[in-house]
Structure formats: C-alpha cells, structure tokens
CSV table of C-alpha atoms in Angstrom, one decimal:
chain,number,residue,atom,x,y,z
F,1,MET,CA,16.8,74.2,178.2
F,2,ALA,CA,13.1,74.2,178.1
F,3,VAL,CA,11.2,72.8,175.1
F,4,SER,CA,7.8,73.8,175.9
F,5,ASP,CA,5.9,77.2,176.6
F,6,SER,CA,4.1,75.9,179.4
F,7,SER,CA,4.3,78.2,182.5
F,8,LEU,CA,6.4,77.0,185.1
F,9,SER,CA,3.8,76.0,187.6
F,10,THR,CA,2.1,74.2,184.9
F,11,SER,CA,5.7,72.4,183.9
F,12,LEU,CA,6.5,71.6,187.9
F,13,TRP,CA,2.8,70.0,188.4
F,14,GLU,CA,3.7,67.9,185.6
F,15,LEU,CA,6.3,66.6,186.2
F,16,SER,CA,5.2,65.8,190.1
F,17,ARG,CA,2.9,63.8,188.9
F,18,LEU,CA,4.2,62.0,186.3
F,19,PHE,CA,7.4,61.2,188.8
F,20,LEU,CA,4.6,60.3,191.4
F,21,LYS,CA,3.2,57.4,189.4
F,22,LEU,CA,6.5,56.5,187.9
F,23,GLY,CA,8.0,56.2,191.8
F,24,ALA,CA,4.9,53.9,192.6
F,25,ILE,CA,4.6,51.6,189.8
F,26,GLY,CA,8.6,51.5,189.1
F,27,PHE,CA,9.2,47.6,189.4
F,28,GLY,CA,11.8,46.0,187.8
F,29,GLY,CA,14.8,47.6,188.2
F,30,PRO,CA,16.9,50.8,187.0
F,31,GLN,CA,16.6,49.9,183.2
F,32,ALA,CA,13.1,49.4,183.7
F,33,HIS,CA,12.7,52.8,185.4
F,34,ILE,CA,14.9,54.3,182.4
F,35,ALA,CA,12.8,52.9,179.7
F,36,MET,CA,9.5,54.3,181.5
F,37,ILE,CA,11.0,57.8,181.8
F,38,ASN,CA,11.6,57.5,178.0
F,39,ASP,CA,8.3,56.3,176.8
F,40,GLU,CA,6.4,58.8,179.0
F,41,ALA,CA,8.9,61.9,178.6
F,42,VAL,CA,10.3,61.8,175.2
F,43,GLN,CA,7.7,59.5,172.9
F,44,ARG,CA,4.3,60.6,175.2
F,45,ARG,CA,5.0,64.0,175.9
F,46,GLN,CA,7.9,65.0,173.5
F,47,TRP,CA,9.9,67.2,176.1
F,48,PHE,CA,12.7,66.4,174.6
F,49,SER,CA,14.6,64.4,171.3
F,50,GLN,CA,15.7,60.8,171.5
F,51,ASP,CA,19.4,62.5,170.9
F,52,ALA,CA,18.9,64.4,174.2
F,53,PHE,CA,17.4,62.0,176.0
F,54,SER,CA,20.4,59.7,175.0
F,55,ASP,CA,23.2,62.4,176.0
F,56,GLY,CA,21.4,62.9,179.5
F,57,LEU,CA,21.5,58.8,179.7
F,58,ALA,CA,25.3,58.4,179.1
F,59,ILE,CA,25.9,61.4,181.6
F,60,CYS,CA,23.8,59.7,184.6
F,61,GLU,CA,25.6,56.2,183.8
F,62,MET,CA,28.8,58.0,183.5
F,63,LEU,CA,28.2,59.3,187.0
F,64,PRO,CA,28.3,57.6,190.4
F,65,GLY,CA,24.9,57.0,192.1
F,66,PRO,CA,21.6,55.4,190.6
F,67,ALA,CA,21.5,56.1,187.0
F,68,SER,CA,17.6,55.7,186.8
F,69,THR,CA,17.1,58.6,189.5
F,70,GLN,CA,19.3,60.9,188.0
F,71,MET,CA,17.8,60.1,184.3
F,72,GLY,CA,14.4,61.4,186.2
F,73,ILE,CA,16.4,64.7,188.1
F,74,TYR,CA,17.9,65.3,184.3
F,75,THR,CA,14.3,65.0,182.8
F,76,GLY,CA,13.0,67.4,185.2
F,77,TYR,CA,16.2,69.9,184.6
F,78,VAL,CA,15.4,69.7,181.1
F,79,ARG,CA,11.7,70.3,181.1
F,80,ALA,CA,11.7,73.2,184.0
F,81,GLY,CA,15.3,74.1,185.3
F,82,GLN,CA,16.4,73.8,188.6
F,83,LEU,CA,13.0,73.8,190.3
F,84,GLY,CA,11.9,70.9,187.8
F,85,ALA,CA,15.2,68.7,188.8
F,86,LEU,CA,14.1,69.4,192.5
F,87,VAL,CA,10.6,68.4,192.3
F,88,ALA,CA,11.2,65.2,189.5
F,89,GLY,CA,13.9,63.8,191.7
F,90,LEU,CA,11.9,64.2,195.1
F,91,SER,CA,8.7,63.0,193.4
F,92,PHE,CA,10.2,59.5,192.0
F,93,ILE,CA,11.9,58.9,195.4
F,94,ALA,CA,9.0,59.8,197.5
F,95,PRO,CA,6.2,56.9,196.7
F,96,ALA,CA,9.4,54.2,197.1
F,97,PHE,CA,10.6,55.8,200.4
F,98,VAL,CA,7.1,55.5,202.3
F,99,ILE,CA,6.9,52.0,200.9
F,100,VAL,CA,10.6,50.9,202.5
F,101,VAL,CA,9.8,52.6,205.9
F,102,GLY,CA,6.6,50.9,205.8
F,103,LEU,CA,8.1,47.5,205.3
F,104,SER,CA,10.9,48.4,207.5
F,105,TRP,CA,8.5,49.0,210.6
F,106,ALA,CA,6.7,45.5,209.7
F,107,TYR,CA,10.1,43.5,209.4
F,108,PHE,CA,11.3,44.8,212.9
F,109,GLN,CA,7.8,44.7,214.6
F,110,PHE,CA,7.4,41.1,213.5
F,111,GLN,CA,11.1,39.6,212.9
F,112,GLN,CA,10.7,37.1,215.5
F,113,VAL,CA,7.5,35.7,214.0
F,114,PRO,CA,7.8,32.1,212.5
F,115,GLN,CA,6.2,33.1,209.2
F,116,LEU,CA,8.3,35.7,208.8
F,117,SER,CA,11.3,34.0,209.3
F,118,ALA,CA,10.4,31.3,206.6
F,119,LEU,CA,9.4,34.3,204.3
F,120,PHE,CA,13.0,35.3,204.5
F,121,PHE,CA,14.9,31.9,204.4
F,122,GLY,CA,13.3,31.5,200.8
F,123,VAL,CA,14.2,35.5,200.3
F,124,SER,CA,17.7,35.2,201.3
F,125,PRO,CA,19.2,32.8,198.8
F,126,VAL,CA,17.4,34.6,195.9
F,127,MET,CA,19.1,37.6,196.9
F,128,ILE,CA,22.4,36.1,196.4
F,129,SER,CA,21.5,35.4,192.7
F,130,ILE,CA,20.1,38.9,192.0
F,131,ILE,CA,23.6,40.2,193.9
F,132,LEU,CA,25.5,37.2,191.6
F,133,GLY,CA,23.3,38.1,188.5
F,134,PHE,CA,24.2,41.8,188.7
F,135,CYS,CA,28.1,41.4,189.3
F,136,TRP,CA,27.8,39.0,185.9
F,137,LYS,CA,26.0,41.8,183.8
F,138,LEU,CA,28.3,44.4,185.3
F,139,GLY,CA,31.3,42.2,184.3
F,140,ARG,CA,30.2,41.3,181.0
F,141,LYS,CA,29.9,45.2,180.2
F,142,SER,CA,32.5,46.8,182.1
F,143,ILE,CA,35.6,44.7,181.8
F,144,LYS,CA,37.1,44.3,178.1
F,145,ASP,CA,40.3,43.2,178.6
F,146,GLY,CA,42.7,40.8,180.7
F,147,VAL,CA,43.7,44.1,182.6
F,148,GLY,CA,40.2,44.5,183.7
F,149,ILE,CA,39.7,40.7,184.8
F,150,ALA,CA,42.9,41.3,186.9
F,151,LEU,CA,41.8,44.8,188.5
F,152,ALA,CA,38.6,42.7,189.4
F,153,ILE,CA,40.2,39.7,190.7
F,154,ALA,CA,42.7,42.1,192.8
F,155,ALA,CA,39.4,44.0,193.9
F,156,LEU,CA,38.1,40.7,195.1
F,157,LEU,CA,41.0,39.9,197.2
F,158,VAL,CA,41.6,43.1,198.6
F,159,ALA,CA,38.3,43.5,200.1
F,160,SER,CA,37.7,40.3,201.1
F,161,VAL,CA,40.8,39.4,203.0
F,162,LEU,CA,42.4,42.7,203.5
F,163,LYS,CA,39.3,44.7,204.5
F,164,LEU,CA,40.3,47.7,202.5
F,165,ASN,CA,37.4,50.5,202.9
F,166,THR,CA,36.0,50.1,199.6
F,167,LEU,CA,35.7,53.7,199.0
F,168,LEU,CA,39.4,54.1,199.0
F,169,LEU,CA,39.5,50.8,197.0
F,170,PHE,CA,37.7,52.5,194.5
F,171,LEU,CA,39.6,55.5,194.8
F,172,ILE,CA,43.0,53.2,194.1
F,173,ALA,CA,41.6,51.6,191.2
F,174,GLY,CA,40.4,54.9,189.7
F,175,LEU,CA,43.9,55.9,190.1
F,176,LEU,CA,45.1,52.8,188.4
F,177,GLY,CA,42.7,53.4,185.8
F,178,LEU,CA,44.3,56.8,185.0
F,179,TRP,CA,47.9,55.3,184.7
F,180,LEU,CA,46.6,52.5,182.5
F,181,TYR,CA,44.1,53.9,180.2
F,182,GLY,CA,44.6,57.8,180.5
F,183,PRO,CA,46.3,59.7,177.7
F,184,LYS,CA,49.9,59.5,178.9
F,185,ARG,CA,49.4,55.7,179.5
F,186,PRO,CA,52.9,54.2,180.5
F,187,LYS,CA,54.6,51.9,177.6
F,188,ASN,CA,54.4,48.6,177.5
F,189,TRP,CA,51.9,49.2,180.5
F,190,PRO,CA,50.2,45.3,180.4
F,191,ALA,CA,53.6,43.7,181.7
F,192,LYS,CA,54.3,46.6,184.1
F,193,LEU,CA,50.7,46.0,185.5
F,194,LEU,CA,51.7,42.3,186.1
F,195,ARG,CA,54.9,43.0,187.8
F,196,GLY,CA,53.6,45.4,190.2
F,197,ALA,CA,51.0,47.7,189.7
F,198,PHE,CA,48.4,46.5,191.9
F,199,VAL,CA,51.6,46.9,194.7
F,200,PRO,CA,49.8,50.0,196.0
F,201,VAL,CA,46.7,48.1,196.2
F,202,LEU,CA,47.7,45.2,198.4
F,203,LEU,CA,49.6,47.5,200.6
F,204,GLY,CA,46.5,49.8,201.0
F,205,THR,CA,45.5,50.6,204.4
F,206,ALA,CA,43.2,47.7,205.9
F,207,ALA,CA,40.1,48.8,208.2
F,208,THR,CA,41.4,49.9,211.2
F,209,GLY,CA,39.8,48.8,214.5
F,210,ASN,CA,38.2,45.4,215.6
F,211,GLY,CA,34.8,46.1,214.3
F,212,ALA,CA,31.6,45.9,216.2
F,213,THR,CA,31.5,43.5,219.0
F,214,SER,CA,27.3,44.0,219.4
F,215,THR,CA,24.7,44.7,216.8
F,216,VAL,CA,22.6,48.4,217.4
F,217,ALA,CA,19.1,47.6,219.3
F,218,VAL,CA,16.3,48.7,217.0
F,219,SER,CA,15.1,52.3,217.3
F,220,GLY,CA,11.4,53.0,218.0
F,221,PHE,CA,9.4,54.1,215.3
F,222,TRP,CA,10.1,57.7,215.4
F,223,GLY,CA,13.8,57.9,216.4
F,224,SER,CA,13.6,61.0,218.6
F,225,ASP,CA,15.8,59.7,221.0
F,226,ARG,CA,18.6,58.0,218.9
F,227,ILE,CA,18.7,61.1,216.1
F,228,ALA,CA,21.1,63.4,218.1
F,229,ALA,CA,23.5,60.5,218.5
F,230,TYR,CA,23.1,58.9,214.9
F,231,GLY,CA,22.0,61.7,212.8
F,232,TRP,CA,25.6,63.0,211.6
F,233,PRO,CA,27.0,59.4,211.5
F,234,LEU,CA,24.0,58.4,209.3
F,235,LEU,CA,24.2,61.7,206.9
F,236,SER,CA,28.0,61.8,206.3
F,237,PHE,CA,28.4,58.0,205.7
F,238,PHE,CA,25.3,58.0,203.3
F,239,LEU,CA,26.7,61.4,201.6
F,240,GLN,CA,29.9,59.4,200.8
F,241,VAL,CA,28.0,56.4,199.5
F,242,GLY,CA,26.1,58.2,197.4
F,243,ALA,CA,29.1,60.0,195.6
F,244,PHE,CA,30.5,56.5,195.3
F,245,ILE,CA,28.0,54.2,193.7
F,246,PHE,CA,29.7,53.5,190.6
F,247,GLY,CA,28.0,50.9,188.4
F,248,GLY,CA,24.4,51.0,189.5
F,249,GLY,CA,22.4,50.9,192.9
F,250,LEU,CA,23.1,47.1,193.8
F,251,VAL,CA,26.8,48.3,194.5
F,252,ILE,CA,25.4,49.8,197.6
F,253,ILE,CA,26.2,46.2,198.8
F,254,THR,CA,29.7,46.7,199.2
F,255,LEU,CA,29.8,49.8,200.8
F,256,LEU,CA,27.0,48.8,203.6
F,257,GLU,CA,28.0,45.3,203.8
F,258,PHE,CA,31.4,46.0,205.3
F,259,GLU,CA,30.7,49.4,206.9
F,260,VAL,CA,27.0,48.8,208.6
F,261,VAL,CA,27.3,45.1,209.6
F,262,GLN,CA,31.3,44.5,210.4
F,263,LYS,CA,32.3,47.6,211.5
F,264,LEU,CA,29.5,50.0,212.7
F,265,GLY,CA,27.1,47.0,213.9
F,266,TRP,CA,24.5,49.1,212.7
F,267,LEU,CA,22.7,45.6,211.0
F,268,SER,CA,23.7,42.2,211.4
F,269,THR,CA,24.3,40.3,208.2
F,270,ALA,CA,20.7,38.8,208.0
F,271,GLU,CA,19.1,41.9,208.7
F,272,PHE,CA,21.3,43.6,206.0
F,273,LEU,CA,20.3,40.9,203.6
F,274,ASN,CA,16.5,41.1,204.2
F,275,GLY,CA,16.9,45.0,204.2
F,276,VAL,CA,18.4,44.6,200.6
F,277,ALA,CA,15.5,42.4,199.8
F,278,ILE,CA,13.2,45.0,201.0
F,279,GLY,CA,14.6,47.3,198.9
F,280,GLN,CA,14.6,44.9,195.6
F,281,LEU,CA,10.7,44.8,196.5
F,282,SER,CA,9.8,48.3,196.3
F,283,PRO,CA,9.2,50.0,193.7
F,284,GLY,CA,11.7,53.0,192.7
F,285,PRO,CA,15.5,53.1,193.3
F,286,VAL,CA,17.4,49.9,195.2
F,287,VAL,CA,19.5,52.2,196.8
F,288,LEU,CA,16.6,53.4,199.5
F,289,THR,CA,17.9,50.3,201.5
F,290,ALA,CA,19.4,53.4,203.0
F,291,ALA,CA,15.8,54.0,204.4
F,292,PHE,CA,16.1,50.5,205.9
F,293,VAL,CA,19.3,51.0,207.6
F,294,GLY,CA,18.3,54.6,209.0
F,295,TYR,CA,15.0,53.1,210.2
F,296,LYS,CA,17.0,50.4,212.2
F,297,VAL,CA,19.5,52.8,213.9
F,298,ALA,CA,17.0,55.9,214.5
F,299,GLY,CA,13.3,55.6,212.9
F,300,LEU,CA,11.7,57.5,210.9
F,301,LEU,CA,14.2,60.6,211.4
F,302,GLY,CA,17.1,58.4,210.7
F,303,ALA,CA,15.2,56.8,207.3
F,304,MET,CA,14.9,60.7,206.5
F,305,VAL,CA,18.6,61.8,207.1
F,306,ALA,CA,20.0,58.5,205.5
F,307,THR,CA,17.8,58.9,202.4
F,308,MET,CA,19.0,62.5,202.1
F,309,GLY,CA,22.4,61.7,202.3
F,310,ILE,CA,22.4,59.0,199.9
F,311,PHE,CA,20.5,61.4,197.4
F,312,THR,CA,21.9,64.7,197.7
F,313,PRO,CA,25.1,63.8,195.6
F,314,SER,CA,22.6,62.9,192.6
F,315,PHE,CA,20.8,66.2,192.8
F,316,ILE,CA,24.2,68.0,193.3
F,317,PHE,CA,25.8,66.1,190.2
F,318,ILE,CA,22.9,67.4,187.8
F,319,MET,CA,21.4,70.7,188.8
F,320,ALA,CA,24.8,72.1,189.5
F,321,ALA,CA,27.1,70.3,186.9
F,322,ALA,CA,24.7,69.1,184.0
F,323,PRO,CA,26.3,71.6,181.4
F,324,LEU,CA,29.7,70.9,182.3
F,325,LEU,CA,28.9,66.9,182.3
F,326,LEU,CA,28.1,67.0,178.8
F,327,LYS,CA,31.7,68.0,178.1
F,328,LEU,CA,33.3,65.8,180.6
F,329,ARG,CA,31.5,63.0,179.3
F,330,GLN,CA,34.5,62.2,176.9
F,331,ASN,CA,37.0,63.6,178.5
F,332,PRO,CA,40.2,60.5,178.2
F,333,TRP,CA,41.1,61.4,182.2
F,334,VAL,CA,37.5,60.9,183.3
F,335,GLN,CA,36.9,57.8,181.3
F,336,GLY,CA,40.4,56.6,182.4
F,337,PHE,CA,39.5,56.5,186.0
F,338,LEU,CA,36.0,55.0,185.4
F,339,LYS,CA,37.9,52.0,183.5
F,340,GLY,CA,39.9,51.3,186.7
F,341,VAL,CA,37.0,51.7,188.9
F,342,LYS,CA,34.4,49.6,187.3
F,343,PRO,CA,36.3,46.4,187.3
F,344,ALA,CA,36.9,46.9,191.1
F,345,VAL,CA,33.2,47.2,191.3
F,346,VAL,CA,32.5,44.0,190.0
F,347,GLY,CA,35.6,42.4,192.3
F,348,ALA,CA,34.3,44.3,195.5
F,349,ILE,CA,30.5,43.0,194.9
F,350,ALA,CA,32.0,39.2,194.7
F,351,ALA,CA,33.6,39.7,197.9
F,352,ALA,CA,30.7,41.0,199.5
F,353,ALA,CA,28.8,38.0,198.2
F,354,ILE,CA,30.7,35.7,200.3
F,355,PRO,CA,30.0,36.8,203.8
F,356,LEU,CA,26.2,37.2,202.7
F,357,GLY,CA,26.2,33.5,201.4
F,358,GLN,CA,27.5,32.3,204.3
F,359,SER,CA,24.2,33.8,206.3
F,360,ALA,CA,22.0,32.3,203.4
F,361,TYR,CA,23.6,29.0,203.1
F,362,GLY,CA,25.0,28.4,206.2
F,363,GLU,CA,22.4,28.6,209.1
F,364,GLY,CA,20.1,25.4,209.9
F,365,SER,CA,20.3,22.0,209.0
F,366,VAL,CA,22.4,20.6,206.0
F,367,LEU,CA,18.8,20.0,204.6
F,368,THR,CA,17.7,23.3,204.8
F,369,GLY,CA,21.2,24.6,203.6
F,370,MET,CA,21.1,22.8,200.4
F,371,ILE,CA,17.1,23.6,199.7
F,372,ALA,CA,18.6,27.5,200.1
F,373,VAL,CA,21.4,26.7,197.6
F,374,GLY,CA,18.7,25.3,195.2
F,375,ILE,CA,16.4,28.4,195.7
F,376,SER,CA,19.6,30.5,194.6
F,377,LEU,CA,20.7,28.4,191.4
F,378,VAL,CA,17.2,28.3,190.2
F,379,ALA,CA,17.0,32.0,190.8
F,380,LEU,CA,20.5,32.6,188.9
F,381,VAL,CA,18.8,30.5,186.0
F,382,ALA,CA,16.2,32.5,185.7
F,383,LEU,CA,17.8,35.8,185.9
F,384,ILE,CA,20.2,35.4,183.6
F,385,ARG,CA,18.8,33.1,181.0
F,386,PHE,CA,15.2,33.6,181.0
F,387,ARG,CA,15.6,37.2,182.5
F,388,GLN,CA,12.9,37.1,184.7
F,389,PRO,CA,12.3,40.6,186.6
F,390,THR,CA,14.2,40.6,190.3
F,391,TRP,CA,11.1,41.6,192.1
F,392,LEU,CA,9.6,38.5,190.6
F,393,LEU,CA,11.8,36.2,192.1
F,394,VAL,CA,11.8,37.5,195.4
F,395,LEU,CA,8.2,37.1,195.8
F,396,ALA,CA,8.7,33.6,194.3
F,397,GLY,CA,11.4,32.9,196.9
F,398,ALA,CA,9.3,34.2,199.6
F,399,VAL,CA,6.5,32.0,198.6
F,400,ILE,CA,9.0,28.9,198.5
F,401,GLY,CA,9.9,29.9,202.1
F,402,ILE,CA,6.9,29.8,203.7
F,403,ALA,CA,6.1,26.6,201.8
F,404,CYS,CA,9.3,25.3,203.8
F,405,SER,CA,8.3,26.7,207.1
F,406,PRO,CA,8.0,22.9,208.5
F,407,LEU,CA,11.0,22.1,208.0
F,408,LEU,CA,12.6,25.3,210.0
F,409,ALA,CA,10.6,24.5,213.2
C-alpha cells in the first residue's frame, strides 16, 4: 500500500517526526486533528490521494474508538505498513500522554489549594456545555428519523433510571438497529417498535451491587504499590471502553461516569469532571482522560496501563483488519447495527451529564450556582453558535473561576 520508494527506516522516521508534532500541537478536538493529518499527509507530502484519505476516514468513523487517532494509525499503515501504523499511532499519543500525566500529578498534588478549586469552579460548567454541545452535534448527525429520537430517549431513560451497564446498552441498541434497519427489516416496523421493541431494553439487567461506598485515595507518583492490585482491572476495563467508544472521544464520559465514579469508586464526581477537563485542555485525543483515571488509581504505571488498554483496540482494528474494513464499510448489517448504536450514544451522553451537572451547579451557595449556570449557558452559545474551540472555552472558564474566587471563600 506504500506510495513512496523511500526506505522503510526513512518512512518511519518521517512518520515519527510528523505525528510527534501533531500530538504536541493538536488542540481543537478530533476534527482539527483530522484536518491537520489531511494537510500534512495528503496536501503537503502527497503520501496518498484524497480519495484514499476519504476511504480511510470513512473506516475510522465507522469503528469504535477515537477517529483522529485511528486516522493517524491508518496513515502510518498506508505509508509504511504495520510498523508505520504502530509508529504513527504511538507518536501521536505520546506527547498528550506526558502532558495529561503531568497535569494529573499537579491536580492531585494541589487539589486542596483554594486557587485550584476556584479554577475548576469555572471549568466544570464549561465542561457540561461541551458535553451537551457534543450531544447536540452528534444527535443532528446520527439521528435521522423519529425512531432514532425514540431510541435516544429510551437510552436516556434506561441509563439514568435503571443504571444499565453502558456497554450492554449499546449492544442491545445495536441489535435493535439490526432488526430495524438491517436488510431483513420487519414489515410495519415503526408501529411494531412503538408497541414493544424497547421491551428488551427496558427489561435489561440493571447494574448489580450497591456501588462504591468510598472513593479510592490518590496513588503515589509511580504507583508501584498499587499496580499489582489494580493493573488488571484497569487494563480489562479500558480494553472494553476502547472497543465500544462509538461516536467520538467524548462518548468515554458515558462509560466512565457510571463505572469509575458510581460503581468502582475510583474517582469522585468532581474529580471525574475535572479529569475530562484536563483531557480537553491537553492536545491529542480526549480519551486520554483514561490516563488521568489510571494515575489516580495506580500512579504513572496505572496511567500507562489504562492508556494501553483504551488504545489497543484501535491499533488492532486498523493494523489487523484495514483491508477487510474497506469491504465491511458498506455492509447493510454493519450499517444497521451502527444506526441503532448512535442514537443510544446520544441518550447515554445526556444521561451521564445529569449527575455531572448536579456536581457543577449544585455545590456551594445559590449565588455560586447561578454563576455556574450562567457560565455554562454562555459557553454553550459560544460553542454551538460561534463555533469556538473547546480548549479556548476551558481556559476562559478557568479565568472566570479564578476571578470568582472571593465568592467561594
């Protein structure tokens, strides 16, 4: 698939330099990352054609996982085969991983400092707006009919009321998508759906157990005393998350909020929301929030294990199955499954925003709550109407939070 006569070592070095740079300056979210990759690999270096790039992008958007990271892996695969995919992907992830780990250390080290609390007072409502804005944009893109709206509402109710495991919810929604949108769809399926297609979802197994009764204390920097106990739970959980992040990086919120906050007690609600903010503030893929979680649980070693877990499925999908995925992209069964999952993702994100909003708006006095709501509304308008970049909104929220620090004393 390579389009250059350069030696393999030269190609790998070019890929490493390019994606280390993109990983260090890649602010603005996945669409900005994809645009940068297109500019560098297609327009400037002409490593492959625009049509080939579009085919690769269609594959990455079809797959679970962070599309921009997968596009980097795909670019490396086209340029230099399997080794190229590995080098490009790791180079893109590495700079942001280092930044997130550094910010995670600073956050937990100075968590009780009043100025830091004030900073995140302004950041937290901005994060709610980013989540709701993402939900709105994803809904407009993925919900095409009344049935999609019904699926999204059902997912919202199931996720918020029954506390159904998010992975199971997505699986059930995908199976409903096969039934409703697959090549052998039932006759009169809209009426049948309204009469009872949601029964399997509504009767689904709710999460078992009473949830975590306390939150895990922060680990030491290296995490060597924790990794034996938490290494496998971190790896197995984030492997599952990496295999089921349909719809973009912020879908990680739906999977993490229930599991790591409510069920496992690895993070408090406030820590989780601030961790997502750190993921937004850093360059590279937002799913590196996983490194924040891993650091809290088991230090640097935990951050490495969590990051390895969440990105491994993306490497496997592209490196092991890229030719097959080109054929599967138009498969009606695959399309039907995704048409069921995507509205459920929208509903699940909305459900996850409810407890996060309670944390962002409900702490402190009535006055501070009203200020937080105001920050959130302004950020939402700036995001949707004026298309301001998320990292800039996070910085603006931090400045406002520090300015409001006298009110929080």
